[in-house]
mmCIF file of C-alpha atoms in Angstrom:
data_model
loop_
_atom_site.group_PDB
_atom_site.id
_atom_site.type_symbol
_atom_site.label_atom_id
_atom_site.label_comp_id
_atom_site.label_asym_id
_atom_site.label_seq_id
_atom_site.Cartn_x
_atom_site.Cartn_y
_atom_site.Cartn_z
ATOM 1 C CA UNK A 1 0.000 0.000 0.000
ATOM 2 C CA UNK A 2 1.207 3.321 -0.811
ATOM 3 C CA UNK A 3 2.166 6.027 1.476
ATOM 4 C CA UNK A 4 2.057 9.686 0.770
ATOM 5 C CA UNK A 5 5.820 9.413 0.789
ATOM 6 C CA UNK A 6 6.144 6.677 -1.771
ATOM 7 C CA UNK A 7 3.536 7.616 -3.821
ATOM 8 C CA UNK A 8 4.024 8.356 -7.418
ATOM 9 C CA UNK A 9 4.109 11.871 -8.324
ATOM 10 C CA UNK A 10 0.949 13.440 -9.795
ATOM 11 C CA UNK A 11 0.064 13.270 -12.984
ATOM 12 C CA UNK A 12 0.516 16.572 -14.686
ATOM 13 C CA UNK A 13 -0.269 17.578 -18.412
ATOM 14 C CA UNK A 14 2.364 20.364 -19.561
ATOM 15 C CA UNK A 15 1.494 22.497 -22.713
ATOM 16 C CA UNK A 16 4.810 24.541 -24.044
ATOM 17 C CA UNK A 17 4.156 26.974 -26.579
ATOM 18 C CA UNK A 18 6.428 29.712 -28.480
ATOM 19 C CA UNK A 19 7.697 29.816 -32.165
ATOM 20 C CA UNK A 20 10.692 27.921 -33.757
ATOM 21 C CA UNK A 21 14.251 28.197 -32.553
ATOM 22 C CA UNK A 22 13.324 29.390 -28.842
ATOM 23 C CA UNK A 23 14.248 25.670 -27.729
ATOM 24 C CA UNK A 24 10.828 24.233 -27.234
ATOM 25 C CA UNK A 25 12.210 20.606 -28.404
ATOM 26 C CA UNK A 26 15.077 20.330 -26.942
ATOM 27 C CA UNK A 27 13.353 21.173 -23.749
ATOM 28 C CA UNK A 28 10.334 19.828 -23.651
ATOM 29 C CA UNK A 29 11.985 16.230 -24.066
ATOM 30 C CA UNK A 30 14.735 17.043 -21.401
ATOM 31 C CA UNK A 31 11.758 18.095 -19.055
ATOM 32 C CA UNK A 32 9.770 15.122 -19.929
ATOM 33 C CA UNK A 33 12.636 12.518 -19.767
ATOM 34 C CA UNK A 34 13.715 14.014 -16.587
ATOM 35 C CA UNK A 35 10.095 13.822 -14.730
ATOM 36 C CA UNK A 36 8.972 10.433 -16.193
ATOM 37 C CA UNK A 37 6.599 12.257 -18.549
ATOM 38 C CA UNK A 38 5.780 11.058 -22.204
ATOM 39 C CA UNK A 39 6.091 13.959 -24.425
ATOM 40 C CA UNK A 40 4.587 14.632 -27.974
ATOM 41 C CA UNK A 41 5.968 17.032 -31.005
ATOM 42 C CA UNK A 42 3.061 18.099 -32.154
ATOM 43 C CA UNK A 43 4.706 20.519 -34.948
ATOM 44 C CA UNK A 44 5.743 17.056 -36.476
ATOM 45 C CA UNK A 45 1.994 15.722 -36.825
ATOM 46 C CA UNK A 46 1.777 18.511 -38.819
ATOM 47 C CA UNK A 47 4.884 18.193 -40.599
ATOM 48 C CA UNK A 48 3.714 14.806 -41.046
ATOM 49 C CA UNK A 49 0.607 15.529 -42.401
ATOM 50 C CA UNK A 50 2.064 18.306 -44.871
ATOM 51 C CA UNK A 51 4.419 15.585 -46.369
ATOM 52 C CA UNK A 52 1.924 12.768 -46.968
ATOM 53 C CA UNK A 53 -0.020 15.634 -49.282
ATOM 54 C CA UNK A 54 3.172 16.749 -50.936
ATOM 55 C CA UNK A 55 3.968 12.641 -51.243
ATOM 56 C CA UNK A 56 0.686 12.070 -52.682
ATOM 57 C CA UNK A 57 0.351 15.180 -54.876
ATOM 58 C CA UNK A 58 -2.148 17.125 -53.696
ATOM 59 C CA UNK A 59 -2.744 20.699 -54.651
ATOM 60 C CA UNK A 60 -1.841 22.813 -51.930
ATOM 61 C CA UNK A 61 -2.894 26.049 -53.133
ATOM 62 C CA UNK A 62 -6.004 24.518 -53.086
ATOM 63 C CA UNK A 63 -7.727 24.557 -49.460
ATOM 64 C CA UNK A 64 -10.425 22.632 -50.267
ATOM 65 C CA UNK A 65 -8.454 19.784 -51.620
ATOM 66 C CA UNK A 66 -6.329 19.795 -48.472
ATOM 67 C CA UNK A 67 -9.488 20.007 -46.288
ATOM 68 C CA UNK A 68 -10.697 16.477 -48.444
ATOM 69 C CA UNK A 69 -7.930 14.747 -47.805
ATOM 70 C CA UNK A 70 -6.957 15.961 -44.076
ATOM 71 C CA UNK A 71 -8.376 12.505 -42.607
ATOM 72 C CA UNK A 72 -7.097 9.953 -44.812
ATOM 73 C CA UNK A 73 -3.296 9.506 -43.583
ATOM 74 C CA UNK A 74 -2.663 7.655 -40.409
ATOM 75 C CA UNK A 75 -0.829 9.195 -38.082
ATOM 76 C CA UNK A 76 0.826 8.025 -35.099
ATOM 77 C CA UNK A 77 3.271 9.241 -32.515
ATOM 78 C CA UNK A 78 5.302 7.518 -30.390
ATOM 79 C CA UNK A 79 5.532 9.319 -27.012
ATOM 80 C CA UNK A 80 8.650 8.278 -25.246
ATOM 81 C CA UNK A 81 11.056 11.505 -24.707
ATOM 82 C CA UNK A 82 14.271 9.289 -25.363
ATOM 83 C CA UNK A 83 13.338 7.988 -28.848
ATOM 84 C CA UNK A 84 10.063 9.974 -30.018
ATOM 85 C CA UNK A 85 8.954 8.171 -33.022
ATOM 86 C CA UNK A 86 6.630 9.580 -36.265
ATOM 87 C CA UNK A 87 4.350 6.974 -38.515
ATOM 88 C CA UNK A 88 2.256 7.498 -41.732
ATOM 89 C CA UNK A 89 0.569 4.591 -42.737
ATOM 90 C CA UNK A 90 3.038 2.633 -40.753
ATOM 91 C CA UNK A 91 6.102 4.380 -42.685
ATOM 92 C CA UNK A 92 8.763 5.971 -40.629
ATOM 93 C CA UNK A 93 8.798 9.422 -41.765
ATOM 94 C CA UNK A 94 10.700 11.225 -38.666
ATOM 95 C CA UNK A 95 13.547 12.240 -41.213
ATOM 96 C CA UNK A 96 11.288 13.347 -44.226
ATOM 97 C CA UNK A 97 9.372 15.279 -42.647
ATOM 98 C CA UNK A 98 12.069 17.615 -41.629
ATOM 99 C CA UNK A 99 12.795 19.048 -45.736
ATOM 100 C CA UNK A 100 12.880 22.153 -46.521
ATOM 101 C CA UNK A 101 10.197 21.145 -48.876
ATOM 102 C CA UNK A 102 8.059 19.987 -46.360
ATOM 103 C CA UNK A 103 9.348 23.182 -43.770
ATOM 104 C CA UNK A 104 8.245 25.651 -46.505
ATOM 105 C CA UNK A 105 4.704 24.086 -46.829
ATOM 106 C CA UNK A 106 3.558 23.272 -43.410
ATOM 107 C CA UNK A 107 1.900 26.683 -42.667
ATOM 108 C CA UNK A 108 -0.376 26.760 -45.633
ATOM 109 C CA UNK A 109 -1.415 22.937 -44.326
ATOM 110 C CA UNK A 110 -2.036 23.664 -40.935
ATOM 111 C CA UNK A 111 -4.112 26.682 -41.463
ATOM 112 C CA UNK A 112 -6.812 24.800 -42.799
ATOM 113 C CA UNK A 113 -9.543 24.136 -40.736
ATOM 114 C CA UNK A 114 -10.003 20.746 -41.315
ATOM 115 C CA UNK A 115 -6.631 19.949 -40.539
ATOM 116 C CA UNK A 116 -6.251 21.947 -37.269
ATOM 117 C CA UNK A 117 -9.482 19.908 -36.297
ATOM 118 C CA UNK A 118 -8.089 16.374 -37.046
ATOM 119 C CA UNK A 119 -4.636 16.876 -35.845
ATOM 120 C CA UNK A 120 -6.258 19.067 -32.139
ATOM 121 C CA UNK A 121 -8.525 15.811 -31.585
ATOM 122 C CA UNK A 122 -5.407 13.559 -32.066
ATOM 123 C CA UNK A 123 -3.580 15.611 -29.811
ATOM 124 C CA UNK A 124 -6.313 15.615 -27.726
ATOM 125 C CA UNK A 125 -6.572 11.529 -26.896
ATOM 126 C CA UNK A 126 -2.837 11.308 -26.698
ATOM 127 C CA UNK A 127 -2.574 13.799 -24.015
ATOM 128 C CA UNK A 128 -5.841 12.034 -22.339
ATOM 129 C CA UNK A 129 -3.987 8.595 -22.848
ATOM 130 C CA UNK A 130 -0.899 9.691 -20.771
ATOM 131 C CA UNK A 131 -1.167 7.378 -17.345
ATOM 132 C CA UNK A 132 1.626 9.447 -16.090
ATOM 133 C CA UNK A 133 1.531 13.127 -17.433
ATOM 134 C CA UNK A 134 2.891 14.646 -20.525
ATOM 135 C CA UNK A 135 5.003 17.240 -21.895
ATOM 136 C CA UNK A 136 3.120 18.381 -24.953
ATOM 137 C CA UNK A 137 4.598 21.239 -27.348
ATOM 138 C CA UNK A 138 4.053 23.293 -30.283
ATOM 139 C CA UNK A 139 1.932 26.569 -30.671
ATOM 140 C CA UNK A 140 -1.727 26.678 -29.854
ATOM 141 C CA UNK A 141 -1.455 24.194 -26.850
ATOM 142 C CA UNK A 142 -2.269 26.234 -23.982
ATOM 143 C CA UNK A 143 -4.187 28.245 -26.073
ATOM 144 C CA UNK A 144 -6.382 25.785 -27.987
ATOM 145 C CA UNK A 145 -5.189 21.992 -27.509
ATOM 146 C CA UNK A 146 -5.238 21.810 -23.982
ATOM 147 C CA UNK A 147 -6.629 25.051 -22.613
ATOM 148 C CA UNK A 148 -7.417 23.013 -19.300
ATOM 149 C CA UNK A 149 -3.224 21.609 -19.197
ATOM 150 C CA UNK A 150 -2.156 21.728 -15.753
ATOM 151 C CA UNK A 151 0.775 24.390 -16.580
ATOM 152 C CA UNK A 152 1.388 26.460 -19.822
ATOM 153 C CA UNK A 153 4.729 27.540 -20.428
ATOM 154 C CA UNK A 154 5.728 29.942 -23.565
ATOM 155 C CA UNK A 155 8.844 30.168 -24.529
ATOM 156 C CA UNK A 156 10.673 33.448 -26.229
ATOM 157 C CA UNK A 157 13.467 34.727 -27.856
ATOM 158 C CA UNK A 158 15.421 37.012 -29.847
ATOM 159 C CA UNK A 159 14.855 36.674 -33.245
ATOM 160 C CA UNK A 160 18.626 36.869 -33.787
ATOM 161 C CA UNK A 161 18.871 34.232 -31.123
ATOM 162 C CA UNK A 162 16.390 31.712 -32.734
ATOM 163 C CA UNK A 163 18.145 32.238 -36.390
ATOM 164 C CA UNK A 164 21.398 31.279 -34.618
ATOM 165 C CA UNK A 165 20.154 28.217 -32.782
ATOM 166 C CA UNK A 166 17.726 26.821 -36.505
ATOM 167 C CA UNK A 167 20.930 27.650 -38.382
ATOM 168 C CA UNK A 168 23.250 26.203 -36.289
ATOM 169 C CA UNK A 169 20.481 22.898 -36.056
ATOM 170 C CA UNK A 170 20.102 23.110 -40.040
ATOM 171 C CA UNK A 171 24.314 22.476 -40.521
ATOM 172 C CA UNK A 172 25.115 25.818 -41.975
ATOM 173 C CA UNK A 173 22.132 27.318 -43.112
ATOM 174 C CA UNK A 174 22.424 31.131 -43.579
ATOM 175 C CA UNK A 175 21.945 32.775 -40.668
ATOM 176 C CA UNK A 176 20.103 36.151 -42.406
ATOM 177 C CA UNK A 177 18.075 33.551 -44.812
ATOM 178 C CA UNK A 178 17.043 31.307 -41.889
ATOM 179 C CA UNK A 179 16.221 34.549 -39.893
ATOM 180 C CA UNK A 180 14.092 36.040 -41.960
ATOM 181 C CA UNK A 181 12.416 32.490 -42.708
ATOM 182 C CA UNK A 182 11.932 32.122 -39.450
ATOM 183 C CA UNK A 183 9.798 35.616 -39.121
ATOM 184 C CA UNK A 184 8.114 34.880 -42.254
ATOM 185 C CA UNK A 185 6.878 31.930 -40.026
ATOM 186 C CA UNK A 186 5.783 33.745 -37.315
ATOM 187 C CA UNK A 187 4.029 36.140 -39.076
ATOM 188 C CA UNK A 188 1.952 33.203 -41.007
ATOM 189 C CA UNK A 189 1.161 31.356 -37.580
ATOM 190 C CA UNK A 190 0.498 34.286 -35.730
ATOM 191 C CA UNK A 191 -2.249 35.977 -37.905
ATOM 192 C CA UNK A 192 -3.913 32.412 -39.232
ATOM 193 C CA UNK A 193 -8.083 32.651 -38.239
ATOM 194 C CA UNK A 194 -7.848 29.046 -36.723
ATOM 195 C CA UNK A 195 -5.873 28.212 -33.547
ATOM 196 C CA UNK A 196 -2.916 31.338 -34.320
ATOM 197 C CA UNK A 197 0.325 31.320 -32.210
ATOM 198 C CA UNK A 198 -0.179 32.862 -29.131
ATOM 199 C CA UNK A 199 0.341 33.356 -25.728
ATOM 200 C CA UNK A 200 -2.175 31.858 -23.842
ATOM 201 C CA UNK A 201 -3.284 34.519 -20.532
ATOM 202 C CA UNK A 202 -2.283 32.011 -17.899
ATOM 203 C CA UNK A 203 0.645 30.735 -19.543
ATOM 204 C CA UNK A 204 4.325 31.329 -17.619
ATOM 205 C CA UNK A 205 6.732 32.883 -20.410
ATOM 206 C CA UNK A 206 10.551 32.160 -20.118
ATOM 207 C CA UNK A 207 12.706 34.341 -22.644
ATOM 208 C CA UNK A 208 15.329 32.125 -23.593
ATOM 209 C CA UNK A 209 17.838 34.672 -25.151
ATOM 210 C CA UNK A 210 20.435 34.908 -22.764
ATOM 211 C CA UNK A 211 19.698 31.432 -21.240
ATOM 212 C CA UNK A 212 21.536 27.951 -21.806
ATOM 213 C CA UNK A 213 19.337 25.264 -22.814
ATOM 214 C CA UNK A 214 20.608 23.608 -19.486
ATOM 215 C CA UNK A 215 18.948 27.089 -17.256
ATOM 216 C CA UNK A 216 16.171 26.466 -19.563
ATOM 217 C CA UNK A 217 15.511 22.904 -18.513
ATOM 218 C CA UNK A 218 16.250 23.709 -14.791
ATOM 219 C CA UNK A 219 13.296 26.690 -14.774
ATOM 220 C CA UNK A 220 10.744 23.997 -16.942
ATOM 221 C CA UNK A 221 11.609 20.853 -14.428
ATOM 222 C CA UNK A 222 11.060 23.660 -11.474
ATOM 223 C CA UNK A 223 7.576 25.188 -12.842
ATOM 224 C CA UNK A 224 6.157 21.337 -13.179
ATOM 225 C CA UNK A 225 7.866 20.006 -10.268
ATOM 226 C CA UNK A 226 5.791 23.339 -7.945
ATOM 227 C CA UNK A 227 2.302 22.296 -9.792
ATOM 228 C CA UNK A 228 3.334 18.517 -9.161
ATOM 229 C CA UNK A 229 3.444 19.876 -5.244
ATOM 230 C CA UNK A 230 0.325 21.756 -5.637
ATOM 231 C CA UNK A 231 -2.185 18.838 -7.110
#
């Protein structure tokens, strides 16, 4: 029989949130692997998604014919921080998905709102499914996914800072090029009509400019471990 002192720790659902090349990744599977937490990219369901319709050719100027076809692949992530895994139809795609082809597409997928809708209800029963808690990331988390997640967290930086980090993750990208990709990006996500990038009101933001991805970690596993205490 359990005690309070040996019992497990609560379960807790994180949501982290911010825009690409603040360290949301890197972080939220440090976090997660740290706590015992199963963690999911959601930014690669839709990366996923983006690159079965480039793979099977449809027209993605066309919303409608990305709204037809948003619930034919299958999709399924693997949740374990360590080794998170990415299936279509049973096909690894964890490396395709990250192309530039596939990078320079995504946005014009996932503002459809068919898509947003099949990909939030996946999200949805994974985070549900989670016996121990998860560390869930992307953009509209705390705002839309899991509006009810335990703790939101939205990370920030520079957008010098976040050209360095994508270039310097990209092997040699140009720094400029990447940077101004990067706010292209933003600007997309941020003004979309379904689920934009935002800040959710109750969410804890952490600018990561002048931070190590080490301090970073230390403030995340501190934040869940307090709401951990609290439940």
């Amino acid at each position: 029989m359990e005690t309070a002192e040996t019992a497990a720790p609560a379960a807790v659902i994180v949501a982290i949130d911010g825009p690409s090349g603040t360290g949301k990744s890197s972080t939220s599977k440090a976090v997660a692997a740290q706590l015992g937490l199963s963690y999911l990219d959601t930014g690669a369901q839709y990366r996923a998604i983006t690159w079965w319709m480039v793979h099977n050719g449809i027209d993605l100027t066309d919303p409608g014919a990305i709204a037809d076809a948003a619930g034919k692949p299958g999709i399924v992530s693997g949740t374990d921080p360590l080794a998170p895994t990415i299936t279509v139809d049973g096909a690894d795609v964890s490396g395709p998905i990250r192309t530039t082809e596939v990078t320079s597409k995504v946005s014009a997928v996932s503002a459809v709102p068919e898509v947003r809708t099949r990909i939030t209800e996946l999200q949805r029963w994974i985070a549900e499914s989670a016996e121990k808690g998860i560390v869930v990331e992307g953009r509209d988390i705390g705002t839309t996914v899991l509006p009810d997640a335990d703790l939101k967290i939205f990370l920030t930086a520079s957008p010098e800072a976040r050209a360095a980090r994508r270039s310097g993750e990209l092997k040699g990208a140009d720094v400029k090029a990447t940077q101004e990709a990067l706010i292209k990006r933003d600007a997309a996500d941020s003004s979309r009509k379904t689920s934009p990038l935002a800040k959710a009101d109750d969410a804890v933001e952490v600018d990561t400019t002048e931070l190590t991805l080490q301090q970073v970690i230390e403030c995340v596993v501190t934040l869940v471990e307090e709401k951990r205490a609290e439940k």
